[in-house]
CSV table of C-alpha atoms and ligand atoms in Angstrom, one decimal:
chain,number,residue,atom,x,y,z
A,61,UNK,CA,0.0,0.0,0.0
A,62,UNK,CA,1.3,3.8,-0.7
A,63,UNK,CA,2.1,6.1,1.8
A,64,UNK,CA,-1.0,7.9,0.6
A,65,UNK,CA,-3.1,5.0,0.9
A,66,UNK,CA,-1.7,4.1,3.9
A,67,UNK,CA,-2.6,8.2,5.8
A,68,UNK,CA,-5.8,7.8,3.9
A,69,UNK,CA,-6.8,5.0,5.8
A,70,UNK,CA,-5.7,5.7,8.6
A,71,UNK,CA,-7.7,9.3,8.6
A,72,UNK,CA,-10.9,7.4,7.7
A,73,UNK,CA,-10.3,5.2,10.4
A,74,UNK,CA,-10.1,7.7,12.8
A,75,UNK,CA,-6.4,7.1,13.8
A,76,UNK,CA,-6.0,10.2,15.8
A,77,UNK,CA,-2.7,12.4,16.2
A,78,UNK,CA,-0.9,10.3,13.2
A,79,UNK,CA,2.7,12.1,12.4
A,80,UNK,CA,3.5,11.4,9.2
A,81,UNK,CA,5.5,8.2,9.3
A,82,UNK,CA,8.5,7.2,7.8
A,83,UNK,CA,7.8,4.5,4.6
A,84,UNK,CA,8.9,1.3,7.0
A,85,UNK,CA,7.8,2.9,10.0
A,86,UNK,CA,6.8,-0.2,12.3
A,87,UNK,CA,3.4,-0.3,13.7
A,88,UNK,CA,2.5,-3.1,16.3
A,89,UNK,CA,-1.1,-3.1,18.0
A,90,UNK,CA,-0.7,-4.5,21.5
A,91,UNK,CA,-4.5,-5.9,22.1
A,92,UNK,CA,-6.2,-7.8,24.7
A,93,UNK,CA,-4.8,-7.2,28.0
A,94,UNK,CA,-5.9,-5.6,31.2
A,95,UNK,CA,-4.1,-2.4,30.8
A,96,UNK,CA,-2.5,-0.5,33.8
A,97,UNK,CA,-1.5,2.6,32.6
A,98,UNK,CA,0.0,4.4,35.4
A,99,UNK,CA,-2.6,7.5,35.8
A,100,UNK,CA,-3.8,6.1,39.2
A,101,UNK,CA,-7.5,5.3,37.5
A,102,UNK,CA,-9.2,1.7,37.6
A,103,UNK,CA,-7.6,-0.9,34.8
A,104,UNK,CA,-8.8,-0.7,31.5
A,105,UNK,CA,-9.7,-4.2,30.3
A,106,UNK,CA,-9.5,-6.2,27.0
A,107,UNK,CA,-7.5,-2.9,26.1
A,108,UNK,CA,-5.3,-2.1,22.4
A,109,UNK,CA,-3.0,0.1,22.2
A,110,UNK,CA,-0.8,1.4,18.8
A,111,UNK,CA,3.1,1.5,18.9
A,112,UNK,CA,4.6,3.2,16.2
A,113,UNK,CA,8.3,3.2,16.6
A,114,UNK,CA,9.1,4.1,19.6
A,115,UNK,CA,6.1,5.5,20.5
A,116,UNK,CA,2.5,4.8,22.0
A,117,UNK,CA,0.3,6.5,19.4
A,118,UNK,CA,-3.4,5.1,20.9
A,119,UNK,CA,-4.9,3.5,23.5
A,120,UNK,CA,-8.2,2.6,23.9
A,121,UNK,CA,-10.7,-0.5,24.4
A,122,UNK,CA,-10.0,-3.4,21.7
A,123,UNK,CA,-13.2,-2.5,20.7
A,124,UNK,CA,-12.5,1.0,19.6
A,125,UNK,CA,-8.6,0.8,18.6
A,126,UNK,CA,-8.4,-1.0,15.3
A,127,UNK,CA,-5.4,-2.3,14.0
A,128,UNK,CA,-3.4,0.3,11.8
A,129,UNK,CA,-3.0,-1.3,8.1
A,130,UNK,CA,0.4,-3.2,8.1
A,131,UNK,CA,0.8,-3.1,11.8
A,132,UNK,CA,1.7,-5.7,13.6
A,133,UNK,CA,-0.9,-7.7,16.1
A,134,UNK,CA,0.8,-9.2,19.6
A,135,UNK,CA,-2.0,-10.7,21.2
A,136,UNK,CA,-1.8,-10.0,25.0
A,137,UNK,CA,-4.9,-11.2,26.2
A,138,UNK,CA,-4.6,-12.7,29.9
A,139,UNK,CA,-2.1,-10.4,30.5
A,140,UNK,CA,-1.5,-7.3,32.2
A,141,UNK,CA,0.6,-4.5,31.3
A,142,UNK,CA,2.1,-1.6,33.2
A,143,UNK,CA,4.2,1.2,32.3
A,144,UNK,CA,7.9,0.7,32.7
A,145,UNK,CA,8.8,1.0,36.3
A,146,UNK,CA,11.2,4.1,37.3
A,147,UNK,CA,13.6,3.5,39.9
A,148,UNK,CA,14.2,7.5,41.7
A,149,UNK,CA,17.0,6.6,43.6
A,150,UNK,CA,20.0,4.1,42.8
A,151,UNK,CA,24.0,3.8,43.2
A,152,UNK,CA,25.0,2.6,39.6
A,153,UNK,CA,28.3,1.0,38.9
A,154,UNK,CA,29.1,0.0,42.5
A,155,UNK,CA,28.3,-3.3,43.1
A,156,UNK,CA,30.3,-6.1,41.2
A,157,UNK,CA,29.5,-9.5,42.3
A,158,UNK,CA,30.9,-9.4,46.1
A,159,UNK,CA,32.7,-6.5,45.7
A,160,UNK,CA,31.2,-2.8,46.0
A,161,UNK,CA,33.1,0.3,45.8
A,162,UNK,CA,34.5,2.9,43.2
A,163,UNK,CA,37.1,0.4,41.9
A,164,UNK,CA,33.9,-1.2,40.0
A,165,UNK,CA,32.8,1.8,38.6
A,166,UNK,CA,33.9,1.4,34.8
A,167,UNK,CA,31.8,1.9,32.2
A,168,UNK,CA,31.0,-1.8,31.5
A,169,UNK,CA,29.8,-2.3,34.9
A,170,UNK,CA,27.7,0.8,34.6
A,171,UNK,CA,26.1,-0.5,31.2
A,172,UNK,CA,25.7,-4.2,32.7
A,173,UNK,CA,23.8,-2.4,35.7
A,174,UNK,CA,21.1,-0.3,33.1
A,175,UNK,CA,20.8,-4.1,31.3
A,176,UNK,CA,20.1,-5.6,35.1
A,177,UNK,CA,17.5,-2.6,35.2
A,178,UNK,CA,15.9,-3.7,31.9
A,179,UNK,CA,15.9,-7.3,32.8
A,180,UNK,CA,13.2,-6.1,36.1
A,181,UNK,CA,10.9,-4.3,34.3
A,182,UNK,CA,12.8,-0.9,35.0
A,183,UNK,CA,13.2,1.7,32.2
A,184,UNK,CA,15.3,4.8,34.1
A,185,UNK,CA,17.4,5.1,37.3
A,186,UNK,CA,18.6,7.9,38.8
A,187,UNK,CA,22.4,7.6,40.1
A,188,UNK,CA,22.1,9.7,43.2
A,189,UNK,CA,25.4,11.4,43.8
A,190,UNK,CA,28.0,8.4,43.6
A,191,UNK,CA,29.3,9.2,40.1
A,192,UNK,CA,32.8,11.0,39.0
A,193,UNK,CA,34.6,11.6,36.2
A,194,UNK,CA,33.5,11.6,32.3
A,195,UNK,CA,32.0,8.4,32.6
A,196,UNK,CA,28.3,9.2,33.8
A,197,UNK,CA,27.9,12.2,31.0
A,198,UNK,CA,29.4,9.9,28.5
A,199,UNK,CA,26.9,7.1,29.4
A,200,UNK,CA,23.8,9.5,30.5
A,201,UNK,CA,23.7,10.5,26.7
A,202,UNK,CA,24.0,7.2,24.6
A,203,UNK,CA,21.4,5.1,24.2
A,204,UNK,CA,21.9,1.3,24.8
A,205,UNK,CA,20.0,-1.3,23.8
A,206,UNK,CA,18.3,-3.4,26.2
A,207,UNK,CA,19.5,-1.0,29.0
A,208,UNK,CA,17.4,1.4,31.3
A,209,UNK,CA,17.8,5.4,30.6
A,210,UNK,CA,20.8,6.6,32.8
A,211,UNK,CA,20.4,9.4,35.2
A,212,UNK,CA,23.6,11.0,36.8
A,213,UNK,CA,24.0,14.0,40.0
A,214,UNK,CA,27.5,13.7,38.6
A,215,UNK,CA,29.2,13.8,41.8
A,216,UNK,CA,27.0,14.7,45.0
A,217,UNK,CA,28.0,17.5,47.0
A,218,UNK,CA,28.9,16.9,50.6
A,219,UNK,CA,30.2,17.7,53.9
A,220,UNK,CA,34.1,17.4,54.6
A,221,UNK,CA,33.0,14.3,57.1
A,222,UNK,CA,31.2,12.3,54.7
A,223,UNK,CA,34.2,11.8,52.6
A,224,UNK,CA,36.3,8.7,52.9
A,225,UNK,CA,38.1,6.8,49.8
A,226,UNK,CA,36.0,4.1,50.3
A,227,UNK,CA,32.7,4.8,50.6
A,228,UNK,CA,30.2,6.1,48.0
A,229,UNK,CA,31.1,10.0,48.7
A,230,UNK,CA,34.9,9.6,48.2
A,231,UNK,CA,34.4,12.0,45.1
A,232,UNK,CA,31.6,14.0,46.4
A,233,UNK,CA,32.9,17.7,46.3
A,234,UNK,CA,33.2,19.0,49.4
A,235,UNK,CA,31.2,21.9,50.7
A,236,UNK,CA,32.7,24.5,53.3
A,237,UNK,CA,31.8,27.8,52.2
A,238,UNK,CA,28.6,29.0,50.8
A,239,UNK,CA,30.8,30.4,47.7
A,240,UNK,CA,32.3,27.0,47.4
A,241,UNK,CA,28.7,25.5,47.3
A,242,UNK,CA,27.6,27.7,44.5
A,243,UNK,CA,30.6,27.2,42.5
A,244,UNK,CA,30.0,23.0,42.9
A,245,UNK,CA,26.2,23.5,41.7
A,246,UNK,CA,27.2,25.5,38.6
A,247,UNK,CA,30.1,23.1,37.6
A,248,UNK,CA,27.0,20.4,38.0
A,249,UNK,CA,24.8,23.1,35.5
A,250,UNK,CA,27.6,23.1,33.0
A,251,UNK,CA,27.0,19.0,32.7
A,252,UNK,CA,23.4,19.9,32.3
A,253,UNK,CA,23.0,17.9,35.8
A,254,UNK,CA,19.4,18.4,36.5
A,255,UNK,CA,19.3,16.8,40.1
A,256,UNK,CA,21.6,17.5,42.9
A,257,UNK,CA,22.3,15.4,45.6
A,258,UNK,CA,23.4,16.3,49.0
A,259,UNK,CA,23.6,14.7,52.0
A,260,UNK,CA,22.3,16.4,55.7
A,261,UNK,CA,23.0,13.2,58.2
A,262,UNK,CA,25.6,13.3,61.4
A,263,UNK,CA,25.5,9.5,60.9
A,264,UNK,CA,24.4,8.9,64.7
A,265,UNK,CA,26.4,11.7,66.0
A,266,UNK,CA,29.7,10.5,64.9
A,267,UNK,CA,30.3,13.4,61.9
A,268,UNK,CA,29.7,16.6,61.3
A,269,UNK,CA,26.8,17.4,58.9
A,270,UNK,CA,26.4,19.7,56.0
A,271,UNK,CA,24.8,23.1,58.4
A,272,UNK,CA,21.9,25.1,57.2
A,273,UNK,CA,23.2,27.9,55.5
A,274,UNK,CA,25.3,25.6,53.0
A,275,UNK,CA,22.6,23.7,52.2
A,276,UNK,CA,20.4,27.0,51.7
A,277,UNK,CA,23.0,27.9,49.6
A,278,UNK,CA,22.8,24.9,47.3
A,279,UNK,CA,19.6,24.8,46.9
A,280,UNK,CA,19.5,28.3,46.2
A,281,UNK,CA,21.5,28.5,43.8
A,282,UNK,CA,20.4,25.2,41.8
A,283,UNK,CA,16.8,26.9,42.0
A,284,UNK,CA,18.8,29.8,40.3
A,285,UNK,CA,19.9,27.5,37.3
A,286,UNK,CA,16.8,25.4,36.9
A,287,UNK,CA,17.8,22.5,38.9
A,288,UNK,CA,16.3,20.6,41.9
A,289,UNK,CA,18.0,19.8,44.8
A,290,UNK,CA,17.6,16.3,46.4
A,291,UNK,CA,18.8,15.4,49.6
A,292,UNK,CA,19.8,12.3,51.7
A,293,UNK,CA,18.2,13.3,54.9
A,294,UNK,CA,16.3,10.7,57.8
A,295,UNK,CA,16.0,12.6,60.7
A,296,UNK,CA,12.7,14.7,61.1
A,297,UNK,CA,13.6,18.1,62.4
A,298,UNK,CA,16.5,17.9,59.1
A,299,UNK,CA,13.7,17.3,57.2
A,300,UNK,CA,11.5,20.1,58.7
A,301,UNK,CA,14.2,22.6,57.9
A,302,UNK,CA,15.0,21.3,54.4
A,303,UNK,CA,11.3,21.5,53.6
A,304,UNK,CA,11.2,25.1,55.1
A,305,UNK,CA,14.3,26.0,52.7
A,306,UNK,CA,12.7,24.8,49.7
A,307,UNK,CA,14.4,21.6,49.0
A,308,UNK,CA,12.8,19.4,45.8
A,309,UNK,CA,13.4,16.1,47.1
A,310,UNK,CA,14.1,13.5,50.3
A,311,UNK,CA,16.0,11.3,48.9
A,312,UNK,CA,14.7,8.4,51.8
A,313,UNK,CA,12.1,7.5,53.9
A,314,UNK,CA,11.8,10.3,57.2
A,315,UNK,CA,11.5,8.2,60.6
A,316,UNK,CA,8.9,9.4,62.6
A,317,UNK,CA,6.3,11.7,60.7
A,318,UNK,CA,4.8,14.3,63.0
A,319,UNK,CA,1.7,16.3,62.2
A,320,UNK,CA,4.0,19.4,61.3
A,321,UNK,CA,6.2,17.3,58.5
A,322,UNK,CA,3.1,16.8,57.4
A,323,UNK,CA,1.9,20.5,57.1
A,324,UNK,CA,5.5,21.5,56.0
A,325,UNK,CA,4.6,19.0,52.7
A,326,UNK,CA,1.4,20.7,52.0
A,327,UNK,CA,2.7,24.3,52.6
A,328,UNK,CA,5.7,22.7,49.6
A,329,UNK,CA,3.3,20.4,47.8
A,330,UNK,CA,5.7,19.7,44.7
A,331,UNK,CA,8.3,18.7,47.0
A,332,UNK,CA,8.8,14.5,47.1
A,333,UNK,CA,10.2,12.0,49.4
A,334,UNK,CA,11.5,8.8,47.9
A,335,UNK,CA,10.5,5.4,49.5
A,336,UNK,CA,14.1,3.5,49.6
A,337,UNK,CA,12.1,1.1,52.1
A,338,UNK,CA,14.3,-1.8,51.3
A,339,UNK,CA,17.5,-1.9,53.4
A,340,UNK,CA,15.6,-0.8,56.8
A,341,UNK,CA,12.9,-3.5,55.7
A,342,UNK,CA,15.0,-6.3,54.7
A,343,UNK,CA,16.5,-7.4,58.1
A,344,UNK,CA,13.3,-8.5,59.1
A,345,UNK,CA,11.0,-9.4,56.1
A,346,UNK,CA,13.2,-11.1,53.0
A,347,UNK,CA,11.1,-14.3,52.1
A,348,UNK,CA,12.5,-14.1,48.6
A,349,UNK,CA,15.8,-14.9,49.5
A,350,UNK,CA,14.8,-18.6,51.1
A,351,UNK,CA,14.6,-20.2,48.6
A,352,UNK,CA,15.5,-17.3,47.1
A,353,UNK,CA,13.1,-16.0,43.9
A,354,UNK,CA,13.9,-17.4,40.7
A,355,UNK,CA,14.7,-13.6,39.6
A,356,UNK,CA,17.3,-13.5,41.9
A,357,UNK,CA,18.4,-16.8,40.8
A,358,UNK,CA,19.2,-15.6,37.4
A,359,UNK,CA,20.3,-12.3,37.9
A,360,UNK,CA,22.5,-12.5,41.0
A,361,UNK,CA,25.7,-15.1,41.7
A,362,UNK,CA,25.3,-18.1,44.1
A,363,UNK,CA,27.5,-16.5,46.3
A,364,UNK,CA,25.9,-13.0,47.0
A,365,UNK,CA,22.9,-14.6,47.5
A,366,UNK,CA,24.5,-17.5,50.1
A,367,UNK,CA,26.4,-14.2,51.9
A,368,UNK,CA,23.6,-12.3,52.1
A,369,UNK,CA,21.6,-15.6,53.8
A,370,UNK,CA,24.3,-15.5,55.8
A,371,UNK,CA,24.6,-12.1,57.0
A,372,UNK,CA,20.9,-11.6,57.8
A,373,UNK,CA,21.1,-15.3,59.4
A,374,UNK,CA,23.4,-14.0,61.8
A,375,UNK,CA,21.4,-11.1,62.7
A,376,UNK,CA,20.7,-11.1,66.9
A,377,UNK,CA,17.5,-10.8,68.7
A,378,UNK,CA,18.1,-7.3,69.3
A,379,UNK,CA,19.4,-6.0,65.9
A,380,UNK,CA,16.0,-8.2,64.6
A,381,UNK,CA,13.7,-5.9,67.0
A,382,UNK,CA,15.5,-2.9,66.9
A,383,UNK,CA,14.7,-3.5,62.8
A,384,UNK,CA,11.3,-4.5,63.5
A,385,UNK,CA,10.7,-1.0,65.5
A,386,UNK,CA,12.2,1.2,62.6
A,387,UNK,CA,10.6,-0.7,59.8
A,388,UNK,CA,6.9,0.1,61.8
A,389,UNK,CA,8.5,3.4,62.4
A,390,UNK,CA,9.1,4.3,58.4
A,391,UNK,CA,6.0,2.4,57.2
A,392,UNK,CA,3.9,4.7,59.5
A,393,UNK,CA,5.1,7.7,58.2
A,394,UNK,CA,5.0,6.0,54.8
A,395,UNK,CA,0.7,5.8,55.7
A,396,UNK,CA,0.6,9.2,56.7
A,397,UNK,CA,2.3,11.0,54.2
A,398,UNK,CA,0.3,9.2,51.4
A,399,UNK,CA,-2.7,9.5,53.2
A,400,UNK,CA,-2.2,13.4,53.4
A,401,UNK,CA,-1.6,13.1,49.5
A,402,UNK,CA,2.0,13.8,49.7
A,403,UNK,CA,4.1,12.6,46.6
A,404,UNK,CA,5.5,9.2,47.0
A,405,UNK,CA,8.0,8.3,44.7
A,406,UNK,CA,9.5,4.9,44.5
A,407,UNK,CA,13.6,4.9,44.8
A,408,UNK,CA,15.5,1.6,45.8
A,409,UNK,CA,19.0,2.9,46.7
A,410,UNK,CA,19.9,-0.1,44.8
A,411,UNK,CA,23.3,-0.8,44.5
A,412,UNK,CA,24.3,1.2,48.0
A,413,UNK,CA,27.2,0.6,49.4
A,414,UNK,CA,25.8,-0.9,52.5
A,415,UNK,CA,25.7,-4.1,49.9
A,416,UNK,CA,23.4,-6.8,49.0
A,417,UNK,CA,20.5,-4.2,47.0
A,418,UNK,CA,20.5,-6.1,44.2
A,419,UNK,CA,20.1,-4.1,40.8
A,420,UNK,CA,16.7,-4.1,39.4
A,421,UNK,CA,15.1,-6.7,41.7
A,422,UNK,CA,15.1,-4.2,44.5
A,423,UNK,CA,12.4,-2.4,42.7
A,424,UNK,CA,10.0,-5.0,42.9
A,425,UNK,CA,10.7,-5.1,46.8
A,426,UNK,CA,10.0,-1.3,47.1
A,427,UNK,CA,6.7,-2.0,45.6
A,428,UNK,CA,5.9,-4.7,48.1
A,429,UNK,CA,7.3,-3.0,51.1
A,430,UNK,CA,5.2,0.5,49.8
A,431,UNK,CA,2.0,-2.1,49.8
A,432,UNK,CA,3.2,-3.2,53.3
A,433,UNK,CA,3.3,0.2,54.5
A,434,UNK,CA,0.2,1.1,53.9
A,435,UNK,CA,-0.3,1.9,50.1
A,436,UNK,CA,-3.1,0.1,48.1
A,437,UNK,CA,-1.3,-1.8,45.2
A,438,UNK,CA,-2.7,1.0,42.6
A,439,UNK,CA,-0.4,4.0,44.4
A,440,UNK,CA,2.6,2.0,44.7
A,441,UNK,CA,2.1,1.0,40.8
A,442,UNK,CA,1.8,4.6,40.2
A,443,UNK,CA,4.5,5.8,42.4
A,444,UNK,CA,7.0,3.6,40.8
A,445,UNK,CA,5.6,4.6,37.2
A,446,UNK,CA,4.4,8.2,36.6
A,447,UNK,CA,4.9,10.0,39.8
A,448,UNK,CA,9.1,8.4,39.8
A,449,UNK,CA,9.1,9.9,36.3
A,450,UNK,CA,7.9,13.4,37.1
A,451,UNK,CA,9.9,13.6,39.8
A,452,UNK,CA,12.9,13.0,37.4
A,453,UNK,CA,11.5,15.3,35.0
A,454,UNK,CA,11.2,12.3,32.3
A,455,UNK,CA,8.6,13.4,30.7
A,456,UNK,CA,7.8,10.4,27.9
A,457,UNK,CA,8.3,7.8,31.0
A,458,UNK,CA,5.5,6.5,33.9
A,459,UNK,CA,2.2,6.1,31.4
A,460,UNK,CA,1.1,3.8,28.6
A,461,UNK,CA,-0.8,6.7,27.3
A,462,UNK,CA,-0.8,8.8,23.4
A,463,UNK,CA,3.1,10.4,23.0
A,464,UNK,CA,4.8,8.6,25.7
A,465,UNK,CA,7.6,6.0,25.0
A,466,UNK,CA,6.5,2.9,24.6
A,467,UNK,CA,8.1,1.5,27.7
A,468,UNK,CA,5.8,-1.3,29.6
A,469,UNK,CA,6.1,-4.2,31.2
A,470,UNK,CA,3.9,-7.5,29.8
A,471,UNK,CA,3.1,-9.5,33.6
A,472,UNK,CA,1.3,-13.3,33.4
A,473,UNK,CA,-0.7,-11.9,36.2
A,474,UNK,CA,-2.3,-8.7,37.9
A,475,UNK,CA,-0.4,-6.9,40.4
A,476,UNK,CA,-3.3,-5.1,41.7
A,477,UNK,CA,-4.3,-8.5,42.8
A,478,UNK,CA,-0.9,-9.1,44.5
A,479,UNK,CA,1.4,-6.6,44.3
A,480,UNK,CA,4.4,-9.0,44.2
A,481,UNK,CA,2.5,-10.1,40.5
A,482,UNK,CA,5.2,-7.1,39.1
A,483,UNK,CA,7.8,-10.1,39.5
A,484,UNK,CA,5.7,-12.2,36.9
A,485,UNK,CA,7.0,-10.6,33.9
A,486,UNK,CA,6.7,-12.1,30.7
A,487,UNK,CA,8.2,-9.2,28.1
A,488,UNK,CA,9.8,-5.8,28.7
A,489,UNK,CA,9.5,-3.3,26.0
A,490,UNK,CA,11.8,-0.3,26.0
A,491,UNK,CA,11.6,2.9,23.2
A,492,UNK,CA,9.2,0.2,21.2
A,493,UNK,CA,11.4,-2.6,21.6
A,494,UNK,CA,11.5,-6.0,23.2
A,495,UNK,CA,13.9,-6.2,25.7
A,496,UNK,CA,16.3,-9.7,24.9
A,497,UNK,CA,15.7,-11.1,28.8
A,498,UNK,CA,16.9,-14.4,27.7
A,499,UNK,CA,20.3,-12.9,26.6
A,500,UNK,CA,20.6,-10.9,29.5
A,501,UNK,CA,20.2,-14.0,31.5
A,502,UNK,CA,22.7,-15.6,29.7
A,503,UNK,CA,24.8,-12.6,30.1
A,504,UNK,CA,24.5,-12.4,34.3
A,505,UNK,CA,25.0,-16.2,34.8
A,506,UNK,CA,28.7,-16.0,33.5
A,507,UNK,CA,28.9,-13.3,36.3
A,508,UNK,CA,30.8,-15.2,39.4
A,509,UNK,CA,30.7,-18.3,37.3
A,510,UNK,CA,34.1,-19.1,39.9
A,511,UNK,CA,32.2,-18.8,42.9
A,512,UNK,CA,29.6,-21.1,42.8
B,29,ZN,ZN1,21.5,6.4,48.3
């Protein structure tokens, strides 16, 4: 069929918002399956939507969506789809099999991370302050195939005493002067970074932390240049006065949510807090590690998952109820800020340095532990899909919906239902394509082949 013929068609068809296409543009119609699409709203069923290229051009019932001439048909009826899941928070590059630290961080590990992303489901991450170096920039702007989008801070600005050469700040710049400060933001703006990341923590008293009129002065001045300001911050008067000084985003989880946080969050109502439920919550709650998942199986070596069994095997009763207490502690406030309509974003910290947050699968933990805390399975669906995405200003990410990359995820079963269905994934498509799982899989197996 001609072009012509083809647009002709297509306009009596009623094929709305049709850009001309290029002669083998490819055109798939995606019918039959519950359809999720991230805006919060109740599932649409025996759904169709159009993929042209890389992009979702329809969506409708199956009824009213017919297929484009020429287009292919993927029938996907039994199944559910999402939108790609956006992970807000992550340490990319780190973690190598046992190891984890800045000796890893080479840009093969950093691609193999965005490929462990894609394997889950997960179609952008957000390195939150732990990169240095051309590396990040290089990466953040070439597109790989069968990897998530990367996100970079570039290197996070902190206080002198978070600095060590081992840890995930050892390249942070360090911030003693409010001059300094503004001079590390604008060398951030010239690598058009469009999140900073700070940290405001005194570790339980043992360091000094970054002190109020620094971190004014950062945020300040990345408000100045069109950035946002996101900040590593747990304790809940830090958070009160980083709310008060206009900061964008926490970066975790605040322990012990008091009715002022909460009016703080509605006086600053586009300001978000990131989940990153997974470290406190996995001490005491970890059923997917015995017998561990078959995700984890294929995506993480025989030995990190035996150490990890071992390490939270060795845990005492105390460290067991002291984690108990600050898990109920962080889900409650988790309740409470959603309840009060607060924006809940989901971010793993996957790949922290504390070890053991596996790439990609922590995601699908966050999503149970948000469900656990309190969230119906809808909201953590949509706060690890659209409202991740806005946060991180990806605007064509979070939603199967007209104009938005056609990033989803294809699940044998519905996660409203369970919310650990998310792990049933069948396909990932990323920018219109399927992802290759089965050569991924491939791929991470020969990972610690020596130390099973
Ligand atoms: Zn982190």
């Amino acid at each position: 069929m001609s072009r012509a013929a083809l647009l002709l068609v297509g306009f009596v068809v009623g094929v709305q918002a049709a850009p001309p296409q290029p002669r083998d543009a490819a055109i798939t119609i995606f019918a039959g399956a519950r359809l999720i699409s991230g805006d919060g709203g109740a599932p649409l069923e025996d759904s169709a939507f159009v993929v042209e290229n890389d992009r979702i051009t329809r969506v409708g019932r199956k009824s009213d969506v017919p297929a484009p001439p020429g287009a292919t048909r993927v029938d996907l009826t039994g199944k559910t789809v999402i939108p790609a899941l956006v992970d807000a928070h992550s340490h990319i590059g780190y973690m190598k099999d046992l190891g984890s630290g800045p000796e890893h961080y080479t840009r093969e590990n950093i691609v193999d991370h965005l490929h462990r992303f894609a394997y889950f489901g997960v179609a952008a991450s957000q390195a939150m302050g732990s990169d240095f170096g051309e590396l990040p920039f290089q990466v953040r702007d070439e597109v790989h195939a069968d990897a998530a989008r990367f996100l970079t801070a570039g290197r996070g600005l902190a206080p002198l005493d978070e600095i060590r050469p081992d840890n995930m700040r050892h390249a942070a710049s360090a911030v003693t002067t409010e001059p300094g400060a503004r001079a590390a933001v604008e060398e951030l703006a010239r690598r058009n970074v469009r999140i900073i990341k700070t940290w405001v923590d005194d570790r339980g008293g043992t360091i000094r932390k970054l002190t109020p009129n620094l971190y004014r002065a950062i945020i300040d001045e990345a408000h100045r240049r069109n950035m946002r300001v996101a900040v590593h911050a747990t304790d809940l008067e830090d958070a009160k006065d980083l709310l008060r000084s206009g900061v964008d985003i926490l970066a975790h989880m605040v322990s012990d949510v008091d009715d002022e946080l909460v009016a703080l969050f509605k006086q600053h109502p586009d300001t978000a807090v990131l989940t990153a439920l997974g470290g406190p919550r996995r001490l005491t709650y970890a059923p997917w590690l015995n017998p561990p998942h078959p995700l984890v199986i294929e995506s993480v070596s025989p030995a990190q998952i035996r150490r990890l069994q071992d390490r939270l095997a060795k845990s005492t009763v105390e460290e067991i109820e002291r984690g108990r207490q600050a898990w109920a502690r962080l889900a409650r406030g988790v309740a409470r800020l959603h309840a009060a309509g607060v924006r809940i974003g989901a971010g793993t910290d996957g790949g922290g340095q504390t070890g053991d947050q596996f790439i990609g699968w922590t995601m699908h933990t966050e999503l149970e532990n948000m469900v656990a805390a309190g969230m119906t399975p809808a909201a953590a669906v949509v706060a690890a899909t659209r409202t991740a995405a806005e946060i991180l200003g990806l605007d064509s990410l979070g939603m199967v919906a007209p104009g938005k990359s056609a990033d989803f995820v294809v699940l044998d079963a519905n996660p409203l239902d369970d919310i650990t269905n998310t792990r049933r994934i069948a396909d990932v498509y990323l920018r219109g394509r399927k992802v290759d799982r089965l050569k991924l899989r491939a791929d991470f197996a020969k990972v610690g082949r020596g130390n099973r």
